[in-house]
PDB file of C-alpha atoms in Angstrom:
ATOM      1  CA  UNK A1110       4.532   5.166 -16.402  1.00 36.00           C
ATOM      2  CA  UNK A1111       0.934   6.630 -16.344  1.00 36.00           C
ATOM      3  CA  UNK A1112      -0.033   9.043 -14.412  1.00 36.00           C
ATOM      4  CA  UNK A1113      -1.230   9.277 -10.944  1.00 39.00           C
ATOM      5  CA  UNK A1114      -4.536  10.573 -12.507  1.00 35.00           C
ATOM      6  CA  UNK A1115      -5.144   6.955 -13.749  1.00 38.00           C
ATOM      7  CA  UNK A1116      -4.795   5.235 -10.718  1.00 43.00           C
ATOM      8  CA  UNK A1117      -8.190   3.556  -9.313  1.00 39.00           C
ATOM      9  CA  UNK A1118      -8.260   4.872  -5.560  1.00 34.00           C
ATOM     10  CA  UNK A1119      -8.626   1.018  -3.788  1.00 39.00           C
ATOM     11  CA  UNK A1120      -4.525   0.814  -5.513  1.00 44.00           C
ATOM     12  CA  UNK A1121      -3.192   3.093  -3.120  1.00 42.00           C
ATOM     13  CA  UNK A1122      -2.592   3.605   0.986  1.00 41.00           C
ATOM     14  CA  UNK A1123      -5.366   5.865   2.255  1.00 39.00           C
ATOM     15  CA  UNK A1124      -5.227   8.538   4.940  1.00 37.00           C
ATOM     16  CA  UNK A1125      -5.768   7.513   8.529  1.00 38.00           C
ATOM     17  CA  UNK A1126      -9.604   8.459   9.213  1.00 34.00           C
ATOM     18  CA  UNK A1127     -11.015  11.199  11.522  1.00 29.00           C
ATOM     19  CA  UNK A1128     -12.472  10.135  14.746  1.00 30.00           C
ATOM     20  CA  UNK A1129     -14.166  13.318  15.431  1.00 31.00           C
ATOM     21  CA  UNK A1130     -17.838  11.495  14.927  1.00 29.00           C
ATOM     22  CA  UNK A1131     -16.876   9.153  17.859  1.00 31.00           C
ATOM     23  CA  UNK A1132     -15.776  12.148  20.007  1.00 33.00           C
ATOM     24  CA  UNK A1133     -18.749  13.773  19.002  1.00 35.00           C
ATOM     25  CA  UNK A1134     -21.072  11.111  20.381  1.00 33.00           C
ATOM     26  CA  UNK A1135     -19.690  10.967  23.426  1.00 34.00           C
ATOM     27  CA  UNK A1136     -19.478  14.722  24.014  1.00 35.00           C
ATOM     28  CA  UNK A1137     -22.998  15.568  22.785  1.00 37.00           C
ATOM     29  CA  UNK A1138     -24.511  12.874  25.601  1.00 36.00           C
ATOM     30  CA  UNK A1139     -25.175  15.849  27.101  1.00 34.00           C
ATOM     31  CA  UNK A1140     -27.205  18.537  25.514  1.00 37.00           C
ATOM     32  CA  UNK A1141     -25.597  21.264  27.257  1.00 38.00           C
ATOM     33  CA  UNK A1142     -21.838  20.565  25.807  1.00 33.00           C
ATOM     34  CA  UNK A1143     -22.937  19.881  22.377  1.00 33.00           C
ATOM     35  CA  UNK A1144     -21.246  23.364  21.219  1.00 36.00           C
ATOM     36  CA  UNK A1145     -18.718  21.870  22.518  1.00 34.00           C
ATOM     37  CA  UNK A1146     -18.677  18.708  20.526  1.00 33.00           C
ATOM     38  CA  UNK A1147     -19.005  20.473  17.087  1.00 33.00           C
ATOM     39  CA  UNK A1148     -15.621  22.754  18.562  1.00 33.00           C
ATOM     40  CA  UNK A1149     -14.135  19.832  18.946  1.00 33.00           C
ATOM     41  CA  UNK A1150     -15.401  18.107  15.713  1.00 34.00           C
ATOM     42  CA  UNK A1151     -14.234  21.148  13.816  1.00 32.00           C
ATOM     43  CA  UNK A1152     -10.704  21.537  15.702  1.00 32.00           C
ATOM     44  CA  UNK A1153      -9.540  18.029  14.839  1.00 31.00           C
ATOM     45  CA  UNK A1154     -10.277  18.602  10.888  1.00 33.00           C
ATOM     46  CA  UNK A1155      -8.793  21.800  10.394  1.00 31.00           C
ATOM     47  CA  UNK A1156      -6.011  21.576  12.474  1.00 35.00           C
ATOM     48  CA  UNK A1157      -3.407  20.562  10.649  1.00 42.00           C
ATOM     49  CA  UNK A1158      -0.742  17.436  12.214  1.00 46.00           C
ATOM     50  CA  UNK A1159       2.606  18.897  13.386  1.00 60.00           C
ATOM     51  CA  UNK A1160       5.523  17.688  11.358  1.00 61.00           C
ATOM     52  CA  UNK A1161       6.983  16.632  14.973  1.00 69.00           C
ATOM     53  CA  UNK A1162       4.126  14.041  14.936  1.00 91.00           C
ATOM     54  CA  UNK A1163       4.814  12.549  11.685  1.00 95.00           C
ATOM     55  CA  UNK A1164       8.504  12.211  12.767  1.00 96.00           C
ATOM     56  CA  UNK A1165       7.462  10.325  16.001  1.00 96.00           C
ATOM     57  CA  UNK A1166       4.752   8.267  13.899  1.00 97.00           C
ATOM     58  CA  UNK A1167       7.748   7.305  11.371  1.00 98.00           C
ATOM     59  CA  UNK A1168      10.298   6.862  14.625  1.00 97.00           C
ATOM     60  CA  UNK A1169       8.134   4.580  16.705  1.00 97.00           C
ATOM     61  CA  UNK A1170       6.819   2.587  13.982  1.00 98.00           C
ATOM     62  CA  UNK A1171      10.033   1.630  12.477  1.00 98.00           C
ATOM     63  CA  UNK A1172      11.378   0.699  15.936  1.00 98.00           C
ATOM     64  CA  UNK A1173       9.092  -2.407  16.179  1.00 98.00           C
ATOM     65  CA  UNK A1174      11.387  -4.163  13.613  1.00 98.00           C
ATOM     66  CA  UNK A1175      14.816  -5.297  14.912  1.00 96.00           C
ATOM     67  CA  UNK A1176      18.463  -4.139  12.831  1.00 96.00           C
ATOM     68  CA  UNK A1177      17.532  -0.428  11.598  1.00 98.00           C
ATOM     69  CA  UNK A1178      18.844   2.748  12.552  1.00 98.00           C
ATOM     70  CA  UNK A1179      15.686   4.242  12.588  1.00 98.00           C
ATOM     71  CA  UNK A1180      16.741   7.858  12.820  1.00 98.00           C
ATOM     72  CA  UNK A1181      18.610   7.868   9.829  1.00 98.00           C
ATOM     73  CA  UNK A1182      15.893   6.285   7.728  1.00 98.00           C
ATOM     74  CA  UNK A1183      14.273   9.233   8.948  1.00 98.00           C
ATOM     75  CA  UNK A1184      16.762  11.521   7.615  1.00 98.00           C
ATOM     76  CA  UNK A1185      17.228   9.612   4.514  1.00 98.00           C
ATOM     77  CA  UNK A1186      13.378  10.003   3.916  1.00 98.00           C
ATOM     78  CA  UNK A1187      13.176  14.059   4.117  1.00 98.00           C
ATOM     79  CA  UNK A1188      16.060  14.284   1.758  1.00 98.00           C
ATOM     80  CA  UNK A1189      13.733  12.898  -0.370  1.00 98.00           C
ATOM     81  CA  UNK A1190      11.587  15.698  -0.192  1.00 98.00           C
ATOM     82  CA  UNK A1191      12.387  18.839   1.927  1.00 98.00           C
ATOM     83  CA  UNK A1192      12.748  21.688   0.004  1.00 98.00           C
ATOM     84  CA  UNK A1193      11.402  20.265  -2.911  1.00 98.00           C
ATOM     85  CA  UNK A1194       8.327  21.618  -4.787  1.00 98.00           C
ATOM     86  CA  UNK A1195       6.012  19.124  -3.909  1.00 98.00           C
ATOM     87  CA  UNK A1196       4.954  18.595  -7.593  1.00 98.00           C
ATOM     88  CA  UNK A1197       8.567  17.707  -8.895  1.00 98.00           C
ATOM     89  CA  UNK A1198       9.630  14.552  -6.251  1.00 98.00           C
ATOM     90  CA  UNK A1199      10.244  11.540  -8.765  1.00 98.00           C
ATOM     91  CA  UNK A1200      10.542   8.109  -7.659  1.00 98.00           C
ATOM     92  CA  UNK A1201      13.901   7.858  -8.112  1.00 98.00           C
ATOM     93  CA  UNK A1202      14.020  10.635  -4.861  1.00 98.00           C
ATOM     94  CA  UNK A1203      13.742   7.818  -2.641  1.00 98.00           C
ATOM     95  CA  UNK A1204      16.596   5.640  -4.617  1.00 98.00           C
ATOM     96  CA  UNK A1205      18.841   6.418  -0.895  1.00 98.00           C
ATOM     97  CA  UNK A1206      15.626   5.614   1.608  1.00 98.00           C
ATOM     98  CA  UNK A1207      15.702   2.418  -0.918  1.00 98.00           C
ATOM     99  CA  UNK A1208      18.850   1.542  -0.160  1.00 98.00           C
ATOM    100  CA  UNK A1209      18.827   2.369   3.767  1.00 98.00           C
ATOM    101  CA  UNK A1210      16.437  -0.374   4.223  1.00 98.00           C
ATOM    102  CA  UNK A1211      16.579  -2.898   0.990  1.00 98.00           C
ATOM    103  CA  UNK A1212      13.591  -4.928   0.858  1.00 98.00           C
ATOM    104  CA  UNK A1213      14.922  -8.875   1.371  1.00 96.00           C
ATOM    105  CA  UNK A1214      13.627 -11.761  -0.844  1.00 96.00           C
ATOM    106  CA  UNK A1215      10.613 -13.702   0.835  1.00 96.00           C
ATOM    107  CA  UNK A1216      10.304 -16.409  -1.647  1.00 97.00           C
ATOM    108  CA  UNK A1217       6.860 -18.125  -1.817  1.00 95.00           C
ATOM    109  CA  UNK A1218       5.496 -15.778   0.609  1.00 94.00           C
ATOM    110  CA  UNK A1219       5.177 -12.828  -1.383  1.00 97.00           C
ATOM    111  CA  UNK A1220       1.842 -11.102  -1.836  1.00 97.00           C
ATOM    112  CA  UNK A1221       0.497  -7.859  -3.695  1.00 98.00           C
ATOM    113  CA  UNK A1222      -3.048  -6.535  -4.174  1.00 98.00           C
ATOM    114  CA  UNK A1223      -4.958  -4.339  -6.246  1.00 97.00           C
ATOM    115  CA  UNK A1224      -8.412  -2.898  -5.403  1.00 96.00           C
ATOM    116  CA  UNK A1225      -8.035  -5.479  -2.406  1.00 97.00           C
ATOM    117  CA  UNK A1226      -6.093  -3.526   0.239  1.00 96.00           C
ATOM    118  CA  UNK A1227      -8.100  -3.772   3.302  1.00 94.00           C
ATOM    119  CA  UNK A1228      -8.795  -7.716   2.100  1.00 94.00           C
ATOM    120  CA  UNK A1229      -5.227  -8.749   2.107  1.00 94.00           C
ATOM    121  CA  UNK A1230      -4.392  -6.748   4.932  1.00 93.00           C
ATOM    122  CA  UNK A1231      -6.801  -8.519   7.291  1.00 90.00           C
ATOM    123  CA  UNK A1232      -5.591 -11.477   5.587  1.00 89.00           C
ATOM    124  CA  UNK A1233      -1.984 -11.380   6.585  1.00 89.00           C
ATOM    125  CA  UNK A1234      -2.511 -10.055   9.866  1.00 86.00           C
ATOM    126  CA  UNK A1235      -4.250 -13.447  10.717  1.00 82.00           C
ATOM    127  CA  UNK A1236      -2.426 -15.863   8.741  1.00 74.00           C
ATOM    128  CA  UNK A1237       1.082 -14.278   9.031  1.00 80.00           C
ATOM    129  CA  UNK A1238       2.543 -16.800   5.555  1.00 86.00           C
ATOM    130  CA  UNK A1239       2.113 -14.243   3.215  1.00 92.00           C
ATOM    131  CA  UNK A1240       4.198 -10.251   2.822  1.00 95.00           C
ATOM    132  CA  UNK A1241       2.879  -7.562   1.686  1.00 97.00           C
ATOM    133  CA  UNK A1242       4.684  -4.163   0.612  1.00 98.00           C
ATOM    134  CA  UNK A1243       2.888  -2.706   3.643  1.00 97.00           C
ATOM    135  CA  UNK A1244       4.568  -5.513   6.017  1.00 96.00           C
ATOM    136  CA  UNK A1245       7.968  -4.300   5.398  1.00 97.00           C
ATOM    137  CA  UNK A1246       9.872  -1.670   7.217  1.00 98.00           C
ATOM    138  CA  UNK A1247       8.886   0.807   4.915  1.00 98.00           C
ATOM    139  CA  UNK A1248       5.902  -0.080   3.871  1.00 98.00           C
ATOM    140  CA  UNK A1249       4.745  -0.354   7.779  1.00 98.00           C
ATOM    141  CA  UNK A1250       6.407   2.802   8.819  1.00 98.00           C
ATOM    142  CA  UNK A1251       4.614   5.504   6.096  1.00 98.00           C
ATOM    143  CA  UNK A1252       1.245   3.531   5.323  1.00 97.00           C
ATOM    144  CA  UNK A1253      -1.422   6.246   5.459  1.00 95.00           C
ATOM    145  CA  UNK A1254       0.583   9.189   6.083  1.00 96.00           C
ATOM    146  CA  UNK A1255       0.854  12.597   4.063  1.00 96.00           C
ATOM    147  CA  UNK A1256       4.317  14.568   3.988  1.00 97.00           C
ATOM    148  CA  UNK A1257       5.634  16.781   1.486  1.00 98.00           C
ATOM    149  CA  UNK A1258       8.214  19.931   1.211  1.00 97.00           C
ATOM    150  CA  UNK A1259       8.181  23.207   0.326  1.00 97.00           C
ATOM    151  CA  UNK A1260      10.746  25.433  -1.885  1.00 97.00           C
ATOM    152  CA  UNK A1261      13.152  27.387   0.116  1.00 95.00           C
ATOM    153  CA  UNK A1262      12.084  25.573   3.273  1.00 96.00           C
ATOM    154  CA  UNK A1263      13.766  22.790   5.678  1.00 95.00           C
ATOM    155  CA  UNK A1264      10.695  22.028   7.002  1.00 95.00           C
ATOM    156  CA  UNK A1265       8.005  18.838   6.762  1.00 96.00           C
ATOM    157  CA  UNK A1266       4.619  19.512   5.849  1.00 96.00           C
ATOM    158  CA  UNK A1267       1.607  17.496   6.766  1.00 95.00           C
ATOM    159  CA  UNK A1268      -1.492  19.700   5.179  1.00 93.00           C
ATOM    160  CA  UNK A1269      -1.513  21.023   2.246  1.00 94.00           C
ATOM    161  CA  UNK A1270       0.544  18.762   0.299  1.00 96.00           C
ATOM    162  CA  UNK A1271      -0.519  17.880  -3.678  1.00 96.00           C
ATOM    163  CA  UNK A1272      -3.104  15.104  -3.603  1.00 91.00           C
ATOM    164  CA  UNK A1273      -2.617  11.854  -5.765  1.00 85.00           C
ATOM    165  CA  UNK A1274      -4.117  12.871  -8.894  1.00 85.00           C
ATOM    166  CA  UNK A1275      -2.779  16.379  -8.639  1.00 92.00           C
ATOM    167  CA  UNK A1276       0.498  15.629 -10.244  1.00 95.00           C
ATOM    168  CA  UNK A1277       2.297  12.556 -11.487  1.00 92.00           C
ATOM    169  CA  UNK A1278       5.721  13.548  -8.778  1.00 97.00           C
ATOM    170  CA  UNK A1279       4.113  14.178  -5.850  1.00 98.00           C
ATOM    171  CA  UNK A1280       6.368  12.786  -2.747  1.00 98.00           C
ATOM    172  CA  UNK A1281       3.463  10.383  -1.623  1.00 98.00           C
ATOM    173  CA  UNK A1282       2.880   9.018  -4.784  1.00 97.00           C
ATOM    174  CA  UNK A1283       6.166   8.806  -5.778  1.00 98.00           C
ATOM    175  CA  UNK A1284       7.497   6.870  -2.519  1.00 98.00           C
ATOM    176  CA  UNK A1285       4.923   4.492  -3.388  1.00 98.00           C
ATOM    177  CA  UNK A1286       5.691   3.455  -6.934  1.00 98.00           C
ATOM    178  CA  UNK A1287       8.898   3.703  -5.747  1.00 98.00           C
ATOM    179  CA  UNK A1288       8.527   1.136  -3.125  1.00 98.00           C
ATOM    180  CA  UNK A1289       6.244  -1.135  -4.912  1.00 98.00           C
ATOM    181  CA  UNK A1290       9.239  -1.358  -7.573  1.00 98.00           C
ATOM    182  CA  UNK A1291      11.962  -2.068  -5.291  1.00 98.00           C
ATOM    183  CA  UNK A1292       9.694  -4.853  -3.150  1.00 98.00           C
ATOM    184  CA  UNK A1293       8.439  -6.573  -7.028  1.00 98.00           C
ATOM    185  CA  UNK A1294      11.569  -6.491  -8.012  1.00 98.00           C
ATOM    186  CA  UNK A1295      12.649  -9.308  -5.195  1.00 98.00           C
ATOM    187  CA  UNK A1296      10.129 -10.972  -5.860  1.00 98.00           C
ATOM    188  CA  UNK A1297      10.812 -15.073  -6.351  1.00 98.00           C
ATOM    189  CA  UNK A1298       9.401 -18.494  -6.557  1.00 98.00           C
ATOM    190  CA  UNK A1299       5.527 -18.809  -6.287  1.00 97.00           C
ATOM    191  CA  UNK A1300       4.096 -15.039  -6.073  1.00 97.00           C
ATOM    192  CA  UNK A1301       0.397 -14.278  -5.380  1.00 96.00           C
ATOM    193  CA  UNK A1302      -2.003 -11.355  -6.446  1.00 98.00           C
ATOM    194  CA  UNK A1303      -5.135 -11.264  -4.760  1.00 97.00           C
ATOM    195  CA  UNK A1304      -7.288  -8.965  -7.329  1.00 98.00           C
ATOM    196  CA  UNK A1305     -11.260  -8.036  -7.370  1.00 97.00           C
ATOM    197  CA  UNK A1306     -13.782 -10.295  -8.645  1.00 97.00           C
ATOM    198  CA  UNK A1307     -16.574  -8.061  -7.719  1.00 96.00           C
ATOM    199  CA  UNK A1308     -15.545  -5.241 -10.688  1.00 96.00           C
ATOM    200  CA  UNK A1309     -15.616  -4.819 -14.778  1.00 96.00           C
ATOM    201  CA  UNK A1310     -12.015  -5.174 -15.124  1.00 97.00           C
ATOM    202  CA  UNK A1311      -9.841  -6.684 -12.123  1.00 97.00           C
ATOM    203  CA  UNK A1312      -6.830  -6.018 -13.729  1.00 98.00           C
ATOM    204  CA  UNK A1313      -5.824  -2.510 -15.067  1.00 97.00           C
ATOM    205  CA  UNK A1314      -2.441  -1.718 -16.611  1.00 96.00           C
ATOM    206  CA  UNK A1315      -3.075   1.521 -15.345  1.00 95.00           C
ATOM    207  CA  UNK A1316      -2.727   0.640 -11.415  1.00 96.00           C
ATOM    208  CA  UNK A1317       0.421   0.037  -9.721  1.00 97.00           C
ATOM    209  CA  UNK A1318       0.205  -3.430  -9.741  1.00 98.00           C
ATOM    210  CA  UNK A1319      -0.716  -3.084 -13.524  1.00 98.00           C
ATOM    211  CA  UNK A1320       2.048  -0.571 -14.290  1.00 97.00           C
ATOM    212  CA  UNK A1321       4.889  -1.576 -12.386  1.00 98.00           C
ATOM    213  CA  UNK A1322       5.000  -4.547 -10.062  1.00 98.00           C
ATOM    214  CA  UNK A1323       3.736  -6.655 -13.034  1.00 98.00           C
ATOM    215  CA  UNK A1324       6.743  -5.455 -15.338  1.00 97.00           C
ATOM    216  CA  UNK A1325       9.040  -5.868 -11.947  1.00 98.00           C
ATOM    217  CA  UNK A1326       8.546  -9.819 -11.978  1.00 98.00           C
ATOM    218  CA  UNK A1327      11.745 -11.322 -13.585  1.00 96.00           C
ATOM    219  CA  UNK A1328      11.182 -15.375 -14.920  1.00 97.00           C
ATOM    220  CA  UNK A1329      15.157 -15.687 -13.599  1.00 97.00           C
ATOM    221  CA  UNK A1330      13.663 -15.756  -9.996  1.00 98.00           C
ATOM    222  CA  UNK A1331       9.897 -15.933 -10.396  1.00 98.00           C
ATOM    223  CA  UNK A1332       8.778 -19.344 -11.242  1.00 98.00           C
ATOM    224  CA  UNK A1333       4.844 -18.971 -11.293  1.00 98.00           C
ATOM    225  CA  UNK A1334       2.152 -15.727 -10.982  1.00 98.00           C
ATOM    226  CA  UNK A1335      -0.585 -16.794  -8.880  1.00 97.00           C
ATOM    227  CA  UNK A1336      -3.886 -14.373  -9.197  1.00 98.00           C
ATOM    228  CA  UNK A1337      -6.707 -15.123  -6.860  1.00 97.00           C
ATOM    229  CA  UNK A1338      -9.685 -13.324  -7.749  1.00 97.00           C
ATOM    230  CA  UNK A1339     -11.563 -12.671  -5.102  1.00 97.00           C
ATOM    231  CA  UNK A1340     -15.732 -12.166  -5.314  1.00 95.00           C
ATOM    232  CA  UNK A1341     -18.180 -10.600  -2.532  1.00 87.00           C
ATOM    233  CA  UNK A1342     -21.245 -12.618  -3.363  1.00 78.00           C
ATOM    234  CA  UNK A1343     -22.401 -11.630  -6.746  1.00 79.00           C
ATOM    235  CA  UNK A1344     -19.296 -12.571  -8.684  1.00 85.00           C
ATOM    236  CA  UNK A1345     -19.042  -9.697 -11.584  1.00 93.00           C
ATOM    237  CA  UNK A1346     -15.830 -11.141 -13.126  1.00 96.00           C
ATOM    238  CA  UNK A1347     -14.216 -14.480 -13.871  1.00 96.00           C
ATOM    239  CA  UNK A1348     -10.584 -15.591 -14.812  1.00 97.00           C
ATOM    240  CA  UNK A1349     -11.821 -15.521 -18.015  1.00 97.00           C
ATOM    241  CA  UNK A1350     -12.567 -11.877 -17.884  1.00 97.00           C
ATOM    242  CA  UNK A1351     -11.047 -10.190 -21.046  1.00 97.00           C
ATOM    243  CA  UNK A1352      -8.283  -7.856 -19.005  1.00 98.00           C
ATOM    244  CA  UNK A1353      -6.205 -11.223 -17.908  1.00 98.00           C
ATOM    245  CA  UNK A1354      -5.167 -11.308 -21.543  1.00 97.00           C
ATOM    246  CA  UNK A1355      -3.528  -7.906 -20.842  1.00 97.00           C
ATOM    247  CA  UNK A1356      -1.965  -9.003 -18.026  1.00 98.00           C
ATOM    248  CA  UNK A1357      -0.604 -12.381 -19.670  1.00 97.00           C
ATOM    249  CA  UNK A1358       0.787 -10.178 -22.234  1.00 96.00           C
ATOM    250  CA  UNK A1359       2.730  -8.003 -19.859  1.00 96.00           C
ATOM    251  CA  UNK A1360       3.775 -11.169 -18.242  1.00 98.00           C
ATOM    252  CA  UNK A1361       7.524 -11.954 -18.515  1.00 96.00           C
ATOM    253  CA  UNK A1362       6.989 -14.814 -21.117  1.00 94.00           C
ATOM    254  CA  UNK A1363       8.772 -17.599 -18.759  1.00 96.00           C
ATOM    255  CA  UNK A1364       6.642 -16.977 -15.660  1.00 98.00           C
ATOM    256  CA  UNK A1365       3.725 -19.408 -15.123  1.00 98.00           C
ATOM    257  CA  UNK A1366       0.287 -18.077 -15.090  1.00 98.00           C
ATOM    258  CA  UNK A1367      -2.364 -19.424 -12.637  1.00 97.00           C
ATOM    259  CA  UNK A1368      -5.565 -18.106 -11.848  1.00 98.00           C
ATOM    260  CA  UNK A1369      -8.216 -19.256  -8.924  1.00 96.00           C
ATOM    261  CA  UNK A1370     -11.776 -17.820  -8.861  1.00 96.00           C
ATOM    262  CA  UNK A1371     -12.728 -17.505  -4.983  1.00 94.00           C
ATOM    263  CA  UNK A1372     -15.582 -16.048  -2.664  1.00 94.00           C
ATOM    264  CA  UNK A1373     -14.522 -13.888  -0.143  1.00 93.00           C
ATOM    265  CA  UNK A1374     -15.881 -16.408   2.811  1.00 90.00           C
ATOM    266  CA  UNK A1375     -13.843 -18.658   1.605  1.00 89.00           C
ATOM    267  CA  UNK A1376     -10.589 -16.724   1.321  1.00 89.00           C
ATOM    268  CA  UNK A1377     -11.335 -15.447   5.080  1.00 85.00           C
ATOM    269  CA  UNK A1378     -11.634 -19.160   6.266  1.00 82.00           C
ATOM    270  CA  UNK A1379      -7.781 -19.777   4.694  1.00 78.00           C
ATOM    271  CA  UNK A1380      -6.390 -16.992   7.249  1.00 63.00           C
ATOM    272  CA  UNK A1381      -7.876 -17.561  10.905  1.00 57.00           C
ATOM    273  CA  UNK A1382      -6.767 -21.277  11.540  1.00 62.00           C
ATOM    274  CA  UNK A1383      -2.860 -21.482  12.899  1.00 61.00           C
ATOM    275  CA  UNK A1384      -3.088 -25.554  12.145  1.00 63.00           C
ATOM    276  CA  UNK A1385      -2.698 -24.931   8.785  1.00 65.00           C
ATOM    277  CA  UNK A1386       0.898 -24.571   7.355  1.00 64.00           C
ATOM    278  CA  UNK A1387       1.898 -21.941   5.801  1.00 68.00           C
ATOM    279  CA  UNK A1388       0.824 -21.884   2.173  1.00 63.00           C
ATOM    280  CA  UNK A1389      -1.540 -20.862  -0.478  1.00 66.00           C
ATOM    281  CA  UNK A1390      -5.158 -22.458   0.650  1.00 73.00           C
ATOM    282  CA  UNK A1391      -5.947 -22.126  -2.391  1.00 68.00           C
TER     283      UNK A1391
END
């Protein structure tokens, strides 16, 4: 497993962004409450998110999907972390939120990224054929959010916690590779990897997909690896670039390989149009 440190930021869920600019703007309309606006500004950065809010976040989230007990996902979550040092939460902490909500085979349909978050994510959300890690209960519920714990304490802690290249167990990180583990390892039929045409080296060993979704796939229930390498207009890379070699190798050996070269108006015309079946468009 490498370390947290070697992860390319575009591999992981960002925090939610600040809208204090917006607020800001509006506020500062008038010249006589801009003190007012950069209060305001400075208030909603340094004011740190109650842990009741993350607990409503997680709570209302998870109740738009049908057949969980929500609350004790909740409480299967903390014991993950609470009173923890937030430095030493390995993935196998969330082995019991794992198994409170199993992730469910979705053969054909199943979809994973790397350096291509906000892509795919657009992507799905139109075409609704393909899942993503983030699509699933857990995914869904904790995308963008910070928690961690603190020794000797019950409590949930929003600010302050260890970022990702702090250290390797760190609760956010850790859920994550967790996650991405359990959700790979159900994995079946025709999978798909959307991946970034538009950088040196699309593929990394050293990302998540790289280091463990990759090594997840099993040739007993996988049939074929699909990459689509996706390109802005100046293509950098190719499917001949050099680091698909490392990825073949990794590869379980009776998994198919298959790799499309696409621009990225192209792979935003396969997602708008509901005539289309489901299916790769590719």
């Amino acid at each position: 497993m490498e370390s947290l440190e070697s992860l390319d930021p575009g591999d992981v869920p960002r925090p939610e962004k600040r809208r204090s600019r917006r607020t800001c703007v509006i506020l500062g309309v008038v010249a006589g409450v801009l003190l007012l606006c950069v209060t305001v500004a400075v208030v909603m950065v340094t004011v740190p998110h109650k842990p009741e809010r993350l607990e409503a976040t997680f709570i209302s989230r998870c109740e738009l999907f049908q057949g969980y007990d929500c609350q004790k996902l909740w409480s299967a979550f903390q014991q993950a972390y609470v009173g923890k040092d937030p430095c030493k939460v390995p993935m196998e902490s969330y082995d019991p939120l794992i198994a409170a909500a199993p992730f469910k085979p979705a053969c054909n349909r199943m979809m994973f990224w790397s350096k291509t978050k906000d892509l795919v994510q657009e992507f799905t959300e139109k075409r609704g054929c393909f899942l993503t890690l983030e699509e699933t209960v857990l995914g869904f519920v904790l995308d963008g959010l910070t928690w961690c714990g603190k020794e000797g304490s019950s409590e949930t802690f929003t600010s302050g916690c260890p970022g990702w290249g702090e250290c390797e167990n760190n609760p956010v990180g850790s859920f994550w590779k967790r996650a991405s583990a359990a959700f790979a390892d159900v994995a079946c039929g025709d999978v798909s990897a959307v991946l970034n045409g538009s950088i040196e080296t699309p593929f990394s060993p050293k990302s998540i997909f790289g280091s463990i979704e990759l090594k997840m796939f099993n040739s007993t229930k996988v049939r074929s690896l699909n990459i689509v390498l996706v390109s802005q207009e100046n293509a950098v890379s190719n499917c001949t670039n050099a680091s698909f070699k490392d990825l073949q190798r990794e590869l379980d050996a009776g998994i198919k390989y298959n790799c499309k070269e696409m621009a990225e108006s192209k792979f935003n015309e396969c997602s708008p149009d509901p005539e289309k079946p489901c299916g790769p468009c590719w």
